Amino acid sequence: MTRPVFGAGRIARRIFTPEDDAEIVRLAASGASVRAICMALSAGRRGVAARLAHLGVTVTTRASYAFTAKEDADILARLAAGDSASAIARDLGVGHQTILGRTASLELGRAGRPARLRRPCLRCRVPFASDGPGNRLCRRCVDYAAEQSGCLL
Ligand SMILES: [Zn+2]
């Protein structure tokens, strides 16, 4: 396999200087994501990924954050109370997506089915036993909505 030739009439590729390399290593060590490194260096994702591999640096994202049983219980209780995933993420010092991913796996019970969880109804805000993430209206509001749409069950 031949090595790509830089600047051979094609789109200029980002050339990483020793300072760039040092910055990549520093950012990766501080827990920055590949995306964050790309933005910091104004470089493309492929270029940065290749550079990380070349430098032998592994980017560890916060997605590998290990939740304790107490944090899991907290997350579920706060979601049930109507707190947003962003607020919980902020308090735990993890990413928003990490909370969403954790919530999804927590709500899948051992049988692989969403656990019944008390959630606030999207319409009247009263907590009710929800069948899963897709069930966000309490029985009364579902009946009300059906009646309003002229759909009599
Ligand atoms: Zn309701």
Coordinates of C-alpha atoms and ligand atoms in Angstrom, one line a residue, residues 120-126 128 136-142, ligand 1:
P120 CA -46.0 12.4 35.7
C121 CA -48.7 12.5 33.1
L122 CA -47.7 14.9 30.3
R123 CA -51.2 16.5 30.3
C124 CA -52.3 16.8 34.0
R125 CA -48.9 16.2 35.6
V126 CA -50.3 13.7 38.1
F128 CA -49.3 7.4 37.4
R136 CA -46.9 9.3 29.1
L137 CA -50.6 10.0 29.6
C138 CA -52.6 8.8 32.6
R139 CA -55.7 6.7 31.9
R140 CA -58.0 9.6 32.6
C141 CA -56.2 11.8 30.0
V142 CA -56.0 9.0 27.5
Ligands
ZN1 ZN -53.3 12.9 33.1

